[in-house]
CSV table of C-alpha atoms in Angstrom, one decimal:
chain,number,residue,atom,x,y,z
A,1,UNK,CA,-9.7,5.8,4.5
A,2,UNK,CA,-6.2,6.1,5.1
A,3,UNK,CA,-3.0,3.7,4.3
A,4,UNK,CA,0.5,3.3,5.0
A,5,UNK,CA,2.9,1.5,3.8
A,6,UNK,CA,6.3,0.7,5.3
A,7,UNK,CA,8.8,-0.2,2.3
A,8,UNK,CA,11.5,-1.6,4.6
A,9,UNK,CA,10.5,-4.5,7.1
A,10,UNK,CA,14.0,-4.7,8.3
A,11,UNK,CA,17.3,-2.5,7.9
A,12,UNK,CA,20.6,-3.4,8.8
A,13,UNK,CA,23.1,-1.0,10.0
A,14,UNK,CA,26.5,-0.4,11.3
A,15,UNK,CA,26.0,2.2,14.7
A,16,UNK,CA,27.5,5.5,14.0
A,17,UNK,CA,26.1,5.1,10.3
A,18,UNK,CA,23.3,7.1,8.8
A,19,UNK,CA,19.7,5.2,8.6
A,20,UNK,CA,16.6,6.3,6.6
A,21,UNK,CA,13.0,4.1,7.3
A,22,UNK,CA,10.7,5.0,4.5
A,23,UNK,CA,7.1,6.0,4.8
A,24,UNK,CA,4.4,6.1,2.0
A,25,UNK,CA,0.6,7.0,2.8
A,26,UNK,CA,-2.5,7.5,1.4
A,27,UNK,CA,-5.3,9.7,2.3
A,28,UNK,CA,-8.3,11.3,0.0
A,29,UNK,CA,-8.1,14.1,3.2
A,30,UNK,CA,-5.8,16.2,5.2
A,31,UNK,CA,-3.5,13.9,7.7
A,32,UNK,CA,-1.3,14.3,10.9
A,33,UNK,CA,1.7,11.7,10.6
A,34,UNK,CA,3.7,10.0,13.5
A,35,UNK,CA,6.6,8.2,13.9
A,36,UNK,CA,6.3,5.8,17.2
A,37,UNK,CA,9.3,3.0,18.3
A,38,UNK,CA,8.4,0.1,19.9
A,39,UNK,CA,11.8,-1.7,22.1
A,40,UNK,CA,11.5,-5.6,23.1
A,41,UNK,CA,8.4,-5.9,25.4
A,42,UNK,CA,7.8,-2.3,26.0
A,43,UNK,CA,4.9,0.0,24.2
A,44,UNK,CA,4.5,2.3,21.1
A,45,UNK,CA,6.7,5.0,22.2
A,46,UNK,CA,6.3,8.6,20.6
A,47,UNK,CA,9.0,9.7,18.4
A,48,UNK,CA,8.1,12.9,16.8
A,49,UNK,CA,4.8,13.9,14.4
A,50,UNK,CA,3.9,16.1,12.2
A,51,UNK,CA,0.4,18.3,12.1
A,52,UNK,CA,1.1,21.3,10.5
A,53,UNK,CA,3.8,24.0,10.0
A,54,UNK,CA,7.3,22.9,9.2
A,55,UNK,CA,7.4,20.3,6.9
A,56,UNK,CA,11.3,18.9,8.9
A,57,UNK,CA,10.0,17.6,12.0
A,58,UNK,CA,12.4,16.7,14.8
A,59,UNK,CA,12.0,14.6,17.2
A,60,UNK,CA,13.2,12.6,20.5
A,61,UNK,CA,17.0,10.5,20.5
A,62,UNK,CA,17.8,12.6,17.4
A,63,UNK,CA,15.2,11.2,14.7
A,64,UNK,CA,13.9,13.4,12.1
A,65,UNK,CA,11.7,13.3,9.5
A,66,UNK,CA,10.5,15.3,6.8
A,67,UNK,CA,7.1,15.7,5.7
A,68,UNK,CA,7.0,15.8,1.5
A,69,UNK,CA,3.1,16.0,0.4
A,70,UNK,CA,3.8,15.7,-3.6
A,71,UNK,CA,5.2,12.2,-2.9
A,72,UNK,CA,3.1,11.5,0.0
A,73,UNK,CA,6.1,10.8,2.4
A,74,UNK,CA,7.0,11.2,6.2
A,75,UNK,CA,10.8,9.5,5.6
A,76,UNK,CA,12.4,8.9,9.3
A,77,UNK,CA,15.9,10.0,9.5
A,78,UNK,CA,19.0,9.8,11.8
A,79,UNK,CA,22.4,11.0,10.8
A,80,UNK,CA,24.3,9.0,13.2
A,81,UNK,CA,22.5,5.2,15.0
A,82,UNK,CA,23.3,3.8,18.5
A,83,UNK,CA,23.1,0.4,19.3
A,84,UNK,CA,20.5,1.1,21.5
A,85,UNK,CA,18.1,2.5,18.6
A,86,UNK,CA,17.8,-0.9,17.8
A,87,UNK,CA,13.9,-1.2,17.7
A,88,UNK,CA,10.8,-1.8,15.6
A,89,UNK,CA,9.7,1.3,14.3
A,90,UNK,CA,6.0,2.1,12.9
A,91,UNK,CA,4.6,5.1,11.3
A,92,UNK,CA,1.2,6.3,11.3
A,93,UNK,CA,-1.6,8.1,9.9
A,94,UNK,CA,-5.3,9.8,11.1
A,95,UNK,CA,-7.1,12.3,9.8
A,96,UNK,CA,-6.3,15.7,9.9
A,97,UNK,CA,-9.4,16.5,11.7
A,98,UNK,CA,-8.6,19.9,13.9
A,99,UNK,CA,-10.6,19.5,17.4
A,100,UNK,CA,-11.1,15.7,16.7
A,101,UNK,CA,-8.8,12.4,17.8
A,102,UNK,CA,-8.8,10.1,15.2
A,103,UNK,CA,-7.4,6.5,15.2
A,104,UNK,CA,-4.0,5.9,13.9
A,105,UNK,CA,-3.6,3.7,11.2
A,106,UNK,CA,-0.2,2.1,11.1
A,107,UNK,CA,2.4,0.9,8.9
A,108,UNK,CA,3.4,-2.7,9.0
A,109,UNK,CA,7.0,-1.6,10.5
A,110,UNK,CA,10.3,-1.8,10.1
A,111,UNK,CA,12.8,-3.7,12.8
A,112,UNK,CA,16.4,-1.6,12.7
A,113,UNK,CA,18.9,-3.8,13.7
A,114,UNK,CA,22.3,-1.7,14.8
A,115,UNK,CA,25.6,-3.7,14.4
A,116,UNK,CA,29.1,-2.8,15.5
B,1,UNK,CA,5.9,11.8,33.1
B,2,UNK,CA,2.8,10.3,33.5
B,3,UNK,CA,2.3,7.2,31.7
B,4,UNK,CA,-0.7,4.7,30.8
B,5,UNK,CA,-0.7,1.8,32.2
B,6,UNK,CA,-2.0,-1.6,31.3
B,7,UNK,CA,-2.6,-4.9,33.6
B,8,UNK,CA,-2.1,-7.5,33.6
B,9,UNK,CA,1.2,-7.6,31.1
B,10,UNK,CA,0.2,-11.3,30.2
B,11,UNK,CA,-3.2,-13.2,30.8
B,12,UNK,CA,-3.5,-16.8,29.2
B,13,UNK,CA,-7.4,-18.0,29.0
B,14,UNK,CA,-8.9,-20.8,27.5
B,15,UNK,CA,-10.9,-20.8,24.5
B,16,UNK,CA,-14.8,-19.6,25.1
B,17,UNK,CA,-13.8,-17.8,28.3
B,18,UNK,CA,-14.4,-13.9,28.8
B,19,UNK,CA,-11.4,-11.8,29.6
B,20,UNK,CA,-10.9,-8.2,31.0
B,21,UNK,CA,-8.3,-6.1,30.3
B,22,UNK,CA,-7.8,-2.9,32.0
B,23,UNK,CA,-6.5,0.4,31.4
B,24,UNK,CA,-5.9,3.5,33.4
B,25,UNK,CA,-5.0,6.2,30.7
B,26,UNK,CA,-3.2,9.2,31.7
B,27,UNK,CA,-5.4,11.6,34.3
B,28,UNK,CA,-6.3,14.3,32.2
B,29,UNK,CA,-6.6,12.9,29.1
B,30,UNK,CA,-10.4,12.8,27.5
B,31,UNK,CA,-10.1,10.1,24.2
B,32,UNK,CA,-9.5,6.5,24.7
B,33,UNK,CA,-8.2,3.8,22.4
B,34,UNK,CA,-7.7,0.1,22.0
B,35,UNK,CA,-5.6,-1.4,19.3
B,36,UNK,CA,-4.3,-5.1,19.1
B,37,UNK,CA,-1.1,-6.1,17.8
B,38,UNK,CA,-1.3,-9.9,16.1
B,39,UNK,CA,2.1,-11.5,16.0
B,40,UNK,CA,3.9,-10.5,13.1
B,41,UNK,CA,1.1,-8.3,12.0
B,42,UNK,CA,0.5,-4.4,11.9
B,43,UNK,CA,-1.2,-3.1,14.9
B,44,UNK,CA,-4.6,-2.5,14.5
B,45,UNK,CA,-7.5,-0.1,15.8
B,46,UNK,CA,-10.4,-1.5,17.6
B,47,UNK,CA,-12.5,1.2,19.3
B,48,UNK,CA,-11.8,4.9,20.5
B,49,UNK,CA,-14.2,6.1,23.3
B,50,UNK,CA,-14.9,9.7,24.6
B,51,UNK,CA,-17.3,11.6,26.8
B,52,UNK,CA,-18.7,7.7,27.5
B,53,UNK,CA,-19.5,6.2,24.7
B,54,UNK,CA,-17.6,4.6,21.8
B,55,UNK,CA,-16.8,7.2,18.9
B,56,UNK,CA,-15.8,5.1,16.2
B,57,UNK,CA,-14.5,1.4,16.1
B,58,UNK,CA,-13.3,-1.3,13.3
B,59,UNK,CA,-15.3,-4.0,11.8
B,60,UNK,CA,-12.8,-6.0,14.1
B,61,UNK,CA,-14.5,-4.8,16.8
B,62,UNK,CA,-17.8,-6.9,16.8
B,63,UNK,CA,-20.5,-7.9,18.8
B,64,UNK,CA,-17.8,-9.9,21.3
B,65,UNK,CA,-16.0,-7.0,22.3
B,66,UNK,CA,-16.7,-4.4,24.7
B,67,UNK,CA,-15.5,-1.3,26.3
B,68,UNK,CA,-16.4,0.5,29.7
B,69,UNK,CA,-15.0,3.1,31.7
B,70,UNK,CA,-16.3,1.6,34.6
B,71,UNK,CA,-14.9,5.1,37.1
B,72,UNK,CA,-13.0,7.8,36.5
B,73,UNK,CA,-9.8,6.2,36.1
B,74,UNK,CA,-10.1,2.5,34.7
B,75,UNK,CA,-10.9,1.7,31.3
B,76,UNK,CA,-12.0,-1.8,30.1
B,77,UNK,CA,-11.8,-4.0,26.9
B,78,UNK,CA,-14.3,-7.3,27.7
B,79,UNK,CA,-13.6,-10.1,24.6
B,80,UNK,CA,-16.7,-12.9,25.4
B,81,UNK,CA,-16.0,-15.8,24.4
B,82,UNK,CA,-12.3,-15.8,23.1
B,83,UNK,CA,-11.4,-17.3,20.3
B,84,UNK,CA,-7.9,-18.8,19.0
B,85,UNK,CA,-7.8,-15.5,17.2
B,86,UNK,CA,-8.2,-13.4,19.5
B,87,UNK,CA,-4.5,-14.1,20.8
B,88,UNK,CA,-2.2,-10.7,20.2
B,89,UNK,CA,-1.1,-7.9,22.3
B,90,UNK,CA,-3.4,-5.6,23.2
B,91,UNK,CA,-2.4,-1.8,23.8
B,92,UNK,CA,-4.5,1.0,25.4
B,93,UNK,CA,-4.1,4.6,24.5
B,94,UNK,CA,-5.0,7.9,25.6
B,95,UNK,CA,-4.9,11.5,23.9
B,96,UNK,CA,-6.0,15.1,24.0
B,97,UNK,CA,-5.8,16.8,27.4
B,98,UNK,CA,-8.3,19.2,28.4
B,99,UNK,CA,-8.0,22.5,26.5
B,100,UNK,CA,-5.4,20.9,23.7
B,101,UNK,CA,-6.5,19.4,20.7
B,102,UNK,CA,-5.1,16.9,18.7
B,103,UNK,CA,-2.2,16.1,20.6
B,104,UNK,CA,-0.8,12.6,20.1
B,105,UNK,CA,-1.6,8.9,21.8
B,106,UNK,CA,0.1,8.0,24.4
B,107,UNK,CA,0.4,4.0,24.6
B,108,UNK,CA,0.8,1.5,27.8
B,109,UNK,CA,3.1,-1.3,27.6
B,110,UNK,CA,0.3,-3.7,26.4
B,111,UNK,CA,-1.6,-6.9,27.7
B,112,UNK,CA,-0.6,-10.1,26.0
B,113,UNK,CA,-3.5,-11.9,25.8
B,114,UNK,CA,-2.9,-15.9,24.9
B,115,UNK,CA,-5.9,-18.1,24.2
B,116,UNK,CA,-5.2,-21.8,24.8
């Protein structure tokens, strides 16, 4: 089975700043990560994932995030937040299954809040 | 960009009743998912569903759920006999065109189901 853990359930931040949302998971087999971002009464929306290749990932509105297997991480990364990246934001596990969809398992999230 | 999409966005029921909720996942897309989001709590995976019959599902997902893909486009969740509990947002997905595994799930904007 596979586990997640969100370290952060909220992080403040001045826009134009630099954020970092921290992902942990746990997996006895090979896994595909995601990051997705849910806004105010909309759904999951994609960010970016990672399945193989490149452990730096890049992704949509200028997230990144960087696959480190030793420490079991998929950190999320912006250099530079928008107000309008304020959001929950959940990252997920399945197994690394090739020619099968697993179910994602998902953090608990994190709420990024964006101040002026 | 074609999207899945969930109705109704908000059904209130009373307690003992059966609801439907209903999907219509993206066209060409084979694997289908429900998850449930309580409030405040990690979204969670009920069932997944391919080639017309469920492929794996939770321990959530007991004898009072069910899931049908009554044509080629809908795609059903039936909860009998709701329960306080059962309250949450509920989220369809769909992954993996035809000829492309293991791409991600693409979510609707959820049902949020209230149980009075």
């Amino acid at each position: 089975a596979q586990s997640v853990t969100q370290l952060d359930s909220q992080v403040p931040v001045f826009e134009e700043a630099p954020v970092e949302l921290r992902c942990n998971y746990s997996s006895s087999v090979s896994v595909y990560l995601f990051w997705y971002v849910q806004y105010p009464n909309q759904g999951l929306q994609l960010l970016l994932k990672y399945l193989s290749g490149s452990t730096l990932v890049k992704g949509i509105n200028g997230f990144e995030a960087e696959f480190n297997k030793s420490q079991t991480s998929f950190h999320l990364r912006k250099p530079s937040v928008h107000i309008s990246d304020t959001a929950e934001y959940f990252c997920a596990v399945s197994k690394g299954d090739t020619g099968t969809a697993s179910k994602l398992t998902f953090g608990t999230g994190t709420r990024l809040q964006v101040t002026l | 960009e074609p999207e899945v999409t969930q109705t109704p966005s908000h059904q209130v029921t009373q307690m003992g009743q059966e609801v439907i909720l209903r999907c219509v996942p993206i066209s060409n897309h084979l694997y289908f998912y429900w998850y449930r989001q309580i409030l405040g709590q990690k979204v969670e995976f009920l069932v997944s569903f391919y080639n017309n019959e469920i492929s794996e599902k939770s321990e959530i997902f007991d004898d009072q759920f069910s899931v049908e893909r009554p044509d080629g486009s809908n795609f059903t969740l039936k909860i009998r006999s709701t329960k306080l509990e059962d309250s949450a947002m509920y989220f369809c997905a769909s992954s993996t065109p035809q000829g492309m595994s293991n791409q991600p799930q693409h979510f609707g904007d959820g049902t949020r189901l209230s149980i009075l």
